[in-house]
mmCIF file with all atom_site columns, C-alpha atoms in Angstrom:
data_model
loop_
_atom_site.group_PDB
_atom_site.id
_atom_site.type_symbol
_atom_site.label_atom_id
_atom_site.label_alt_id
_atom_site.label_comp_id
_atom_site.label_asym_id
_atom_site.label_entity_id
_atom_site.label_seq_id
_atom_site.pdbx_PDB_ins_code
_atom_site.Cartn_x
_atom_site.Cartn_y
_atom_site.Cartn_z
_atom_site.occupancy
_atom_site.B_iso_or_equiv
_atom_site.pdbx_formal_charge
_atom_site.auth_seq_id
_atom_site.auth_comp_id
_atom_site.auth_asym_id
_atom_site.auth_atom_id
_atom_site.pdbx_PDB_model_num
ATOM 1   C CA . ALA A 1 1   ? 59.524 65.522 93.471  1.00 0.00 ? 1   ALA A CA 1
ATOM 2   C CA . ASP A 1 2   ? 57.399 66.891 96.324  1.00 0.00 ? 2   ASP A CA 1
ATOM 3   C CA . ARG A 1 3   ? 56.095 63.456 97.291  1.00 0.00 ? 3   ARG A CA 1
ATOM 4   C CA . TYR A 1 4   ? 59.619 62.058 97.416  1.00 0.00 ? 4   TYR A CA 1
ATOM 5   C CA . VAL A 1 5   ? 61.352 64.875 99.329  1.00 0.00 ? 5   VAL A CA 1
ATOM 6   C CA . PHE A 1 6   ? 58.486 64.949 101.840 1.00 0.00 ? 6   PHE A CA 1
ATOM 7   C CA . GLY A 1 7   ? 59.095 61.261 102.620 1.00 0.00 ? 7   GLY A CA 1
ATOM 8   C CA . HIS A 1 8   ? 56.262 59.529 100.781 1.00 0.00 ? 8   HIS A CA 1
ATOM 9   C CA . LYS A 1 9   ? 56.838 56.149 99.193  1.00 0.00 ? 9   LYS A CA 1
ATOM 10  C CA . THR A 1 10  ? 57.921 56.822 95.619  1.00 0.00 ? 10  THR A CA 1
ATOM 11  C CA . ASP A 1 11  ? 58.943 54.439 92.859  1.00 0.00 ? 11  ASP A CA 1
ATOM 12  C CA . PHE A 1 12  ? 62.533 55.312 91.876  1.00 0.00 ? 12  PHE A CA 1
ATOM 13  C CA . ALA A 1 13  ? 61.840 54.769 88.159  1.00 0.00 ? 13  ALA A CA 1
ATOM 14  C CA . GLU A 1 14  ? 59.066 57.382 88.383  1.00 0.00 ? 14  GLU A CA 1
ATOM 15  C CA . LEU A 1 15  ? 61.229 59.750 90.427  1.00 0.00 ? 15  LEU A CA 1
ATOM 16  C CA . ARG A 1 16  ? 64.065 59.514 87.915  1.00 0.00 ? 16  ARG A CA 1
ATOM 17  C CA . LYS A 1 17  ? 61.750 61.000 85.264  1.00 0.00 ? 17  LYS A CA 1
ATOM 18  C CA . VAL A 1 18  ? 61.862 64.243 87.293  1.00 0.00 ? 18  VAL A CA 1
ATOM 19  C CA . TRP A 1 19  ? 65.409 64.928 86.145  1.00 0.00 ? 19  TRP A CA 1
ATOM 20  C CA . ARG A 1 20  ? 65.442 62.885 82.957  1.00 0.00 ? 20  ARG A CA 1
ATOM 21  C CA . ASN A 1 21  ? 62.290 64.106 81.164  1.00 0.00 ? 21  ASN A CA 1
ATOM 22  C CA . THR A 1 22  ? 63.530 67.623 80.549  1.00 0.00 ? 22  THR A CA 1
ATOM 23  C CA . THR A 1 23  ? 64.488 69.480 77.413  1.00 0.00 ? 23  THR A CA 1
ATOM 24  C CA . GLN A 1 24  ? 68.172 68.771 78.073  1.00 0.00 ? 24  GLN A CA 1
ATOM 25  C CA . PHE A 1 25  ? 68.444 65.067 77.486  1.00 0.00 ? 25  PHE A CA 1
ATOM 26  C CA . LEU A 1 26  ? 71.446 63.323 79.060  1.00 0.00 ? 26  LEU A CA 1
ATOM 27  C CA . THR A 1 27  ? 72.499 66.516 80.873  1.00 0.00 ? 27  THR A CA 1
ATOM 28  C CA . TRP A 1 28  ? 70.736 65.443 84.045  1.00 0.00 ? 28  TRP A CA 1
ATOM 29  C CA . ASP A 1 29  ? 71.497 61.739 83.733  1.00 0.00 ? 29  ASP A CA 1
ATOM 30  C CA . SER A 1 30  ? 74.033 61.619 86.536  1.00 0.00 ? 30  SER A CA 1
ATOM 31  C CA . ALA A 1 31  ? 74.062 59.961 89.946  1.00 0.00 ? 31  ALA A CA 1
ATOM 32  C CA . VAL A 1 32  ? 74.514 63.391 91.547  1.00 0.00 ? 32  VAL A CA 1
ATOM 33  C CA . TYR A 1 33  ? 70.828 64.228 90.957  1.00 0.00 ? 33  TYR A CA 1
ATOM 34  C CA . ALA A 1 34  ? 69.521 61.097 92.667  1.00 0.00 ? 34  ALA A CA 1
ATOM 35  C CA . GLU A 1 35  ? 71.897 61.859 95.546  1.00 0.00 ? 35  GLU A CA 1
ATOM 36  C CA . PHE A 1 36  ? 70.653 65.466 95.685  1.00 0.00 ? 36  PHE A CA 1
ATOM 37  C CA . PHE A 1 37  ? 67.042 64.317 96.073  1.00 0.00 ? 37  PHE A CA 1
ATOM 38  C CA . ARG A 1 38  ? 68.032 61.674 98.668  1.00 0.00 ? 38  ARG A CA 1
ATOM 39  C CA . THR A 1 39  ? 69.872 64.359 100.656 1.00 0.00 ? 39  THR A CA 1
ATOM 40  C CA . VAL A 1 40  ? 66.899 66.749 100.643 1.00 0.00 ? 40  VAL A CA 1
ATOM 41  C CA . ARG A 1 41  ? 64.643 63.868 101.714 1.00 0.00 ? 41  ARG A CA 1
ATOM 42  C CA . ALA A 1 42  ? 67.008 62.954 104.580 1.00 0.00 ? 42  ALA A CA 1
ATOM 43  C CA . VAL A 1 43  ? 67.232 66.565 105.771 1.00 0.00 ? 43  VAL A CA 1
ATOM 44  C CA . ASN A 1 44  ? 63.441 66.937 105.590 1.00 0.00 ? 44  ASN A CA 1
ATOM 45  C CA . ARG A 1 45  ? 62.938 63.864 107.791 1.00 0.00 ? 45  ARG A CA 1
ATOM 46  C CA . ARG A 1 46  ? 64.571 65.789 110.651 1.00 0.00 ? 46  ARG A CA 1
ATOM 47  C CA . LEU A 1 47  ? 62.556 68.979 110.151 1.00 0.00 ? 47  LEU A CA 1
ATOM 48  C CA . PRO A 1 48  ? 59.044 69.956 111.232 1.00 0.00 ? 48  PRO A CA 1
ATOM 49  C CA . VAL A 1 49  ? 56.595 69.836 108.305 1.00 0.00 ? 49  VAL A CA 1
ATOM 50  C CA . ASP A 1 50  ? 56.348 73.630 108.056 1.00 0.00 ? 50  ASP A CA 1
ATOM 51  C CA . LEU A 1 51  ? 60.146 73.979 107.671 1.00 0.00 ? 51  LEU A CA 1
ATOM 52  C CA . ARG A 1 52  ? 60.736 71.269 105.090 1.00 0.00 ? 52  ARG A CA 1
ATOM 53  C CA . PHE A 1 53  ? 62.406 72.071 101.789 1.00 0.00 ? 53  PHE A CA 1
ATOM 54  C CA . ARG A 1 54  ? 60.733 71.716 98.438  1.00 0.00 ? 54  ARG A CA 1
ATOM 55  C CA . VAL A 1 55  ? 62.545 71.080 95.184  1.00 0.00 ? 55  VAL A CA 1
ATOM 56  C CA . LEU A 1 56  ? 60.924 73.059 92.382  1.00 0.00 ? 56  LEU A CA 1
ATOM 57  C CA . LEU A 1 57  ? 61.598 71.942 88.845  1.00 0.00 ? 57  LEU A CA 1
ATOM 58  C CA . GLY A 1 58  ? 62.344 74.774 86.432  1.00 0.00 ? 58  GLY A CA 1
ATOM 59  C CA . ASP A 1 59  ? 62.855 72.975 83.145  1.00 0.00 ? 59  ASP A CA 1
ATOM 60  C CA . PRO A 1 60  ? 59.632 72.327 81.274  1.00 0.00 ? 60  PRO A CA 1
ATOM 61  C CA . PRO A 1 61  ? 58.658 68.655 81.428  1.00 0.00 ? 61  PRO A CA 1
ATOM 62  C CA . ILE A 1 62  ? 58.786 67.150 77.976  1.00 0.00 ? 62  ILE A CA 1
ATOM 63  C CA . PRO A 1 63  ? 57.008 63.988 76.815  1.00 0.00 ? 63  PRO A CA 1
ATOM 64  C CA . TRP A 1 64  ? 59.890 62.509 74.809  1.00 0.00 ? 64  TRP A CA 1
ATOM 65  C CA . ASP A 1 65  ? 57.660 59.732 73.469  1.00 0.00 ? 65  ASP A CA 1
ATOM 66  C CA . ASP A 1 66  ? 55.673 62.410 71.602  1.00 0.00 ? 66  ASP A CA 1
ATOM 67  C CA . VAL A 1 67  ? 58.662 64.335 70.208  1.00 0.00 ? 67  VAL A CA 1
ATOM 68  C CA . ARG A 1 68  ? 59.422 63.272 66.663  1.00 0.00 ? 68  ARG A CA 1
ATOM 69  C CA . SER A 1 69  ? 60.710 66.469 65.053  1.00 0.00 ? 69  SER A CA 1
ATOM 70  C CA . LYS A 1 70  ? 62.350 69.814 65.722  1.00 0.00 ? 70  LYS A CA 1
ATOM 71  C CA . LYS A 1 71  ? 58.891 71.405 65.594  1.00 0.00 ? 71  LYS A CA 1
ATOM 72  C CA . ASP A 1 72  ? 57.639 69.049 68.324  1.00 0.00 ? 72  ASP A CA 1
ATOM 73  C CA . TYR A 1 73  ? 60.654 69.947 70.477  1.00 0.00 ? 73  TYR A CA 1
ATOM 74  C CA . GLU A 1 74  ? 60.366 73.718 69.968  1.00 0.00 ? 74  GLU A CA 1
ATOM 75  C CA . LYS A 1 75  ? 57.122 73.828 72.000  1.00 0.00 ? 75  LYS A CA 1
ATOM 76  C CA . TYR A 1 76  ? 59.259 73.091 75.062  1.00 0.00 ? 76  TYR A CA 1
ATOM 77  C CA . ALA A 1 77  ? 62.392 75.069 74.187  1.00 0.00 ? 77  ALA A CA 1
ATOM 78  C CA . ALA A 1 78  ? 61.635 78.305 76.114  1.00 0.00 ? 78  ALA A CA 1
ATOM 79  C CA . ARG A 1 79  ? 63.383 76.927 79.194  1.00 0.00 ? 79  ARG A CA 1
ATOM 80  C CA . ASP A 1 80  ? 64.095 80.206 80.938  1.00 0.00 ? 80  ASP A CA 1
ATOM 81  C CA . LEU A 1 81  ? 60.501 81.415 80.585  1.00 0.00 ? 81  LEU A CA 1
ATOM 82  C CA . ALA A 1 82  ? 59.328 78.102 82.077  1.00 0.00 ? 82  ALA A CA 1
ATOM 83  C CA . TYR A 1 83  ? 61.796 78.493 84.949  1.00 0.00 ? 83  TYR A CA 1
ATOM 84  C CA . LEU A 1 84  ? 60.623 82.085 85.519  1.00 0.00 ? 84  LEU A CA 1
ATOM 85  C CA . SER A 1 85  ? 56.998 80.922 85.618  1.00 0.00 ? 85  SER A CA 1
ATOM 86  C CA . VAL A 1 86  ? 57.788 78.396 88.365  1.00 0.00 ? 86  VAL A CA 1
ATOM 87  C CA . VAL A 1 87  ? 59.806 80.926 90.392  1.00 0.00 ? 87  VAL A CA 1
ATOM 88  C CA . GLU A 1 88  ? 57.099 83.584 90.109  1.00 0.00 ? 88  GLU A CA 1
ATOM 89  C CA . ARG A 1 89  ? 54.212 81.228 90.951  1.00 0.00 ? 89  ARG A CA 1
ATOM 90  C CA . GLU A 1 90  ? 55.874 79.187 93.696  1.00 0.00 ? 90  GLU A CA 1
ATOM 91  C CA . VAL A 1 91  ? 58.262 81.712 95.268  1.00 0.00 ? 91  VAL A CA 1
ATOM 92  C CA . LEU A 1 92  ? 57.930 85.394 94.381  1.00 0.00 ? 92  LEU A CA 1
ATOM 93  C CA . ASP A 1 93  ? 54.118 85.608 94.306  1.00 0.00 ? 93  ASP A CA 1
ATOM 94  C CA . ARG A 1 94  ? 54.084 83.939 97.734  1.00 0.00 ? 94  ARG A CA 1
ATOM 95  C CA . HIS A 1 95  ? 56.765 86.293 99.112  1.00 0.00 ? 95  HIS A CA 1
ATOM 96  C CA . GLU A 1 96  ? 58.984 83.296 99.835  1.00 0.00 ? 96  GLU A CA 1
ATOM 97  C CA . LYS A 1 97  ? 62.721 82.773 99.393  1.00 0.00 ? 97  LYS A CA 1
ATOM 98  C CA . ALA A 1 98  ? 64.412 80.047 97.396  1.00 0.00 ? 98  ALA A CA 1
ATOM 99  C CA . LEU A 1 99  ? 67.811 78.798 96.371  1.00 0.00 ? 99  LEU A CA 1
ATOM 100 C CA . LEU A 1 100 ? 67.725 78.601 92.577  1.00 0.00 ? 100 LEU A CA 1
ATOM 101 C CA . ILE A 1 101 ? 70.116 76.223 90.889  1.00 0.00 ? 101 ILE A CA 1
ATOM 102 C CA . ALA A 1 102 ? 70.936 76.375 87.195  1.00 0.00 ? 102 ALA A CA 1
ATOM 103 C CA . GLY A 1 103 ? 73.877 76.712 84.892  1.00 0.00 ? 103 GLY A CA 1
ATOM 104 C CA . THR A 1 104 ? 75.914 79.871 85.385  1.00 0.00 ? 104 THR A CA 1
ATOM 105 C CA . LEU A 1 105 ? 74.761 81.633 82.238  1.00 0.00 ? 105 LEU A CA 1
ATOM 106 C CA . HIS A 1 106 ? 71.109 81.482 83.296  1.00 0.00 ? 106 HIS A CA 1
ATOM 107 C CA . PHE A 1 107 ? 71.703 83.924 86.164  1.00 0.00 ? 107 PHE A CA 1
ATOM 108 C CA . LEU A 1 108 ? 74.447 86.261 85.054  1.00 0.00 ? 108 LEU A CA 1
ATOM 109 C CA . GLY A 1 109 ? 73.732 89.484 83.215  1.00 0.00 ? 109 GLY A CA 1
ATOM 110 C CA . PRO A 1 110 ? 73.443 89.493 79.440  1.00 0.00 ? 110 PRO A CA 1
ATOM 111 C CA . ARG A 1 111 ? 76.633 88.817 77.477  1.00 0.00 ? 111 ARG A CA 1
ATOM 112 C CA . GLU A 1 112 ? 75.841 91.774 75.247  1.00 0.00 ? 112 GLU A CA 1
ATOM 113 C CA . PRO A 1 113 ? 73.790 94.158 77.464  1.00 0.00 ? 113 PRO A CA 1
ATOM 114 C CA . GLU A 1 114 ? 73.278 96.679 74.677  1.00 0.00 ? 114 GLU A CA 1
ATOM 115 C CA . LYS A 1 115 ? 71.657 94.094 72.400  1.00 0.00 ? 115 LYS A CA 1
ATOM 116 C CA . LYS A 1 116 ? 67.845 94.072 72.616  1.00 0.00 ? 116 LYS A CA 1
ATOM 117 C CA . VAL A 1 117 ? 66.295 90.604 72.671  1.00 0.00 ? 117 VAL A CA 1
ATOM 118 C CA . ASP A 1 118 ? 62.763 89.337 73.224  1.00 0.00 ? 118 ASP A CA 1
ATOM 119 C CA . ASP A 1 119 ? 61.780 87.493 76.406  1.00 0.00 ? 119 ASP A CA 1
ATOM 120 C CA . LYS A 1 120 ? 62.055 84.076 74.714  1.00 0.00 ? 120 LYS A CA 1
ATOM 121 C CA . SER A 1 121 ? 65.766 84.752 74.196  1.00 0.00 ? 121 SER A CA 1
ATOM 122 C CA . LYS A 1 122 ? 66.507 86.073 77.678  1.00 0.00 ? 122 LYS A CA 1
ATOM 123 C CA . MET A 1 123 ? 67.917 84.093 80.550  1.00 0.00 ? 123 MET A CA 1
ATOM 124 C CA . VAL A 1 124 ? 65.899 83.574 83.744  1.00 0.00 ? 124 VAL A CA 1
ATOM 125 C CA . GLY A 1 125 ? 68.208 85.867 85.731  1.00 0.00 ? 125 GLY A CA 1
ATOM 126 C CA . ASP A 1 126 ? 67.607 88.749 83.345  1.00 0.00 ? 126 ASP A CA 1
ATOM 127 C CA . LEU A 1 127 ? 63.861 88.126 83.416  1.00 0.00 ? 127 LEU A CA 1
ATOM 128 C CA . ILE A 1 128 ? 63.759 88.083 87.236  1.00 0.00 ? 128 ILE A CA 1
ATOM 129 C CA . ARG A 1 129 ? 65.879 91.251 87.459  1.00 0.00 ? 129 ARG A CA 1
ATOM 130 C CA . GLU A 1 130 ? 63.587 93.057 85.001  1.00 0.00 ? 130 GLU A CA 1
ATOM 131 C CA . ARG A 1 131 ? 60.279 91.946 86.508  1.00 0.00 ? 131 ARG A CA 1
ATOM 132 C CA . HIS A 1 132 ? 61.292 91.767 90.190  1.00 0.00 ? 132 HIS A CA 1
ATOM 133 C CA . PRO A 1 133 ? 64.104 94.262 90.846  1.00 0.00 ? 133 PRO A CA 1
ATOM 134 C CA . GLY A 1 134 ? 66.185 93.378 93.887  1.00 0.00 ? 134 GLY A CA 1
ATOM 135 C CA . ALA A 1 135 ? 64.732 89.868 94.200  1.00 0.00 ? 135 ALA A CA 1
ATOM 136 C CA . LEU A 1 136 ? 67.737 87.975 92.831  1.00 0.00 ? 136 LEU A CA 1
ATOM 137 C CA . PHE A 1 137 ? 71.117 87.494 94.451  1.00 0.00 ? 137 PHE A CA 1
ATOM 138 C CA . ALA A 1 138 ? 73.263 85.375 92.162  1.00 0.00 ? 138 ALA A CA 1
ATOM 139 C CA . ILE A 1 139 ? 76.335 83.481 93.313  1.00 0.00 ? 139 ILE A CA 1
ATOM 140 C CA . TRP A 1 140 ? 78.891 82.442 90.757  1.00 0.00 ? 140 TRP A CA 1
ATOM 141 C CA . LYS A 1 141 ? 81.973 80.446 91.527  1.00 0.00 ? 141 LYS A CA 1
ATOM 142 C CA . THR A 1 142 ? 84.929 81.389 89.395  1.00 0.00 ? 142 THR A CA 1
ATOM 143 C CA . SER A 1 143 ? 87.985 79.260 88.818  1.00 0.00 ? 143 SER A CA 1
ATOM 144 C CA . ASP A 1 144 ? 90.249 82.323 88.873  1.00 0.00 ? 144 ASP A CA 1
ATOM 145 C CA . PRO A 1 145 ? 90.298 84.969 91.597  1.00 0.00 ? 145 PRO A CA 1
ATOM 146 C CA . ILE A 1 146 ? 88.306 88.094 90.805  1.00 0.00 ? 146 ILE A CA 1
ATOM 147 C CA . PRO A 1 147 ? 90.589 91.142 90.880  1.00 0.00 ? 147 PRO A CA 1
ATOM 148 C CA . VAL A 1 148 ? 89.115 92.803 93.968  1.00 0.00 ? 148 VAL A CA 1
ATOM 149 C CA . PRO A 1 149 ? 91.527 94.333 96.487  1.00 0.00 ? 149 PRO A CA 1
ATOM 150 C CA . GLY A 1 150 ? 91.259 92.700 99.911  1.00 0.00 ? 150 GLY A CA 1
ATOM 151 C CA . CYS A 1 151 ? 89.187 89.769 98.675  1.00 0.00 ? 151 CYS A CA 1
ATOM 152 C CA . ALA A 1 152 ? 90.869 86.562 99.821  1.00 0.00 ? 152 ALA A CA 1
ATOM 153 C CA . VAL A 1 153 ? 89.778 83.397 98.057  1.00 0.00 ? 153 VAL A CA 1
ATOM 154 C CA . PRO A 1 154 ? 87.070 82.274 98.596  1.00 0.00 ? 154 PRO A CA 1
ATOM 155 C CA . CYS A 1 155 ? 84.991 85.403 98.950  1.00 0.00 ? 155 CYS A CA 1
ATOM 156 C CA . PHE A 1 156 ? 81.706 86.897 97.855  1.00 0.00 ? 156 PHE A CA 1
ATOM 157 C CA . VAL A 1 157 ? 81.846 90.024 95.742  1.00 0.00 ? 157 VAL A CA 1
ATOM 158 C CA . PRO A 1 158 ? 78.531 91.903 95.689  1.00 0.00 ? 158 PRO A CA 1
ATOM 159 C CA . VAL A 1 159 ? 77.934 93.215 92.196  1.00 0.00 ? 159 VAL A CA 1
ATOM 160 C CA . ALA A 1 160 ? 75.202 95.791 92.929  1.00 0.00 ? 160 ALA A CA 1
ATOM 161 C CA . GLY A 1 161 ? 76.813 99.156 93.511  1.00 0.00 ? 161 GLY A CA 1
ATOM 162 C CA . SER A 1 162 ? 80.276 97.911 92.555  1.00 0.00 ? 162 SER A CA 1
ATOM 163 C CA . ARG A 1 163 ? 82.413 98.518 89.492  1.00 0.00 ? 163 ARG A CA 1
ATOM 164 C CA . PHE A 1 164 ? 81.075 95.200 88.146  1.00 0.00 ? 164 PHE A CA 1
ATOM 165 C CA . ALA A 1 165 ? 77.410 96.282 88.200  1.00 0.00 ? 165 ALA A CA 1
ATOM 166 C CA . ASN A 1 166 ? 77.207 97.519 84.613  1.00 0.00 ? 166 ASN A CA 1
ATOM 167 C CA . GLN A 1 167 ? 79.837 95.310 83.042  1.00 0.00 ? 167 GLN A CA 1
ATOM 168 C CA . SER A 1 168 ? 79.218 92.378 80.794  1.00 0.00 ? 168 SER A CA 1
ATOM 169 C CA . PHE A 1 169 ? 79.974 89.057 82.445  1.00 0.00 ? 169 PHE A CA 1
ATOM 170 C CA . ALA A 1 170 ? 82.177 88.351 79.412  1.00 0.00 ? 170 ALA A CA 1
ATOM 171 C CA . LEU A 1 171 ? 84.929 89.933 81.528  1.00 0.00 ? 171 LEU A CA 1
ATOM 172 C CA . PHE A 1 172 ? 84.856 86.779 83.657  1.00 0.00 ? 172 PHE A CA 1
ATOM 173 C CA . ALA A 1 173 ? 83.806 84.259 81.019  1.00 0.00 ? 173 ALA A CA 1
ATOM 174 C CA . PRO A 1 174 ? 85.527 85.398 77.836  1.00 0.00 ? 174 PRO A CA 1
ATOM 175 C CA . LYS A 1 175 ? 85.027 82.062 76.062  1.00 0.00 ? 175 LYS A CA 1
#
């Protein structure tokens, strides 16, 4: 991914493995991901080297040729812990900033906040909030307006310090 977005010659078949060889088979198999990488590469061409964007991969790479059973797969199933490891090593430990992209549920607060779960069952957003308070600002696009007086659509509603801070996100995603 780094070689490609920094403009180096990269075989597309090899590059495609970046988004295909993850624990979520077929999820990433869409033209939008190739276009995303092409766009980052094009933007980087116009930037000085020290300002270029990196694309960090949060899902654990999985050698599908070696996976023959559920037990083989389970070694790679702790996706959010893998994502946290990348964010800590490549962003937080370096005091950098990053735009993190993942499915909505990975960044919102726990569905059942009172339920105690081990780290393997937590989402990356919860793990970052616990280990690095104040380091995460999550943006979630809703299909319905959030009932906030004076908030014209579209708008950002900060959760910290608001009436939403200690509520379960189930309020906004009941299904």
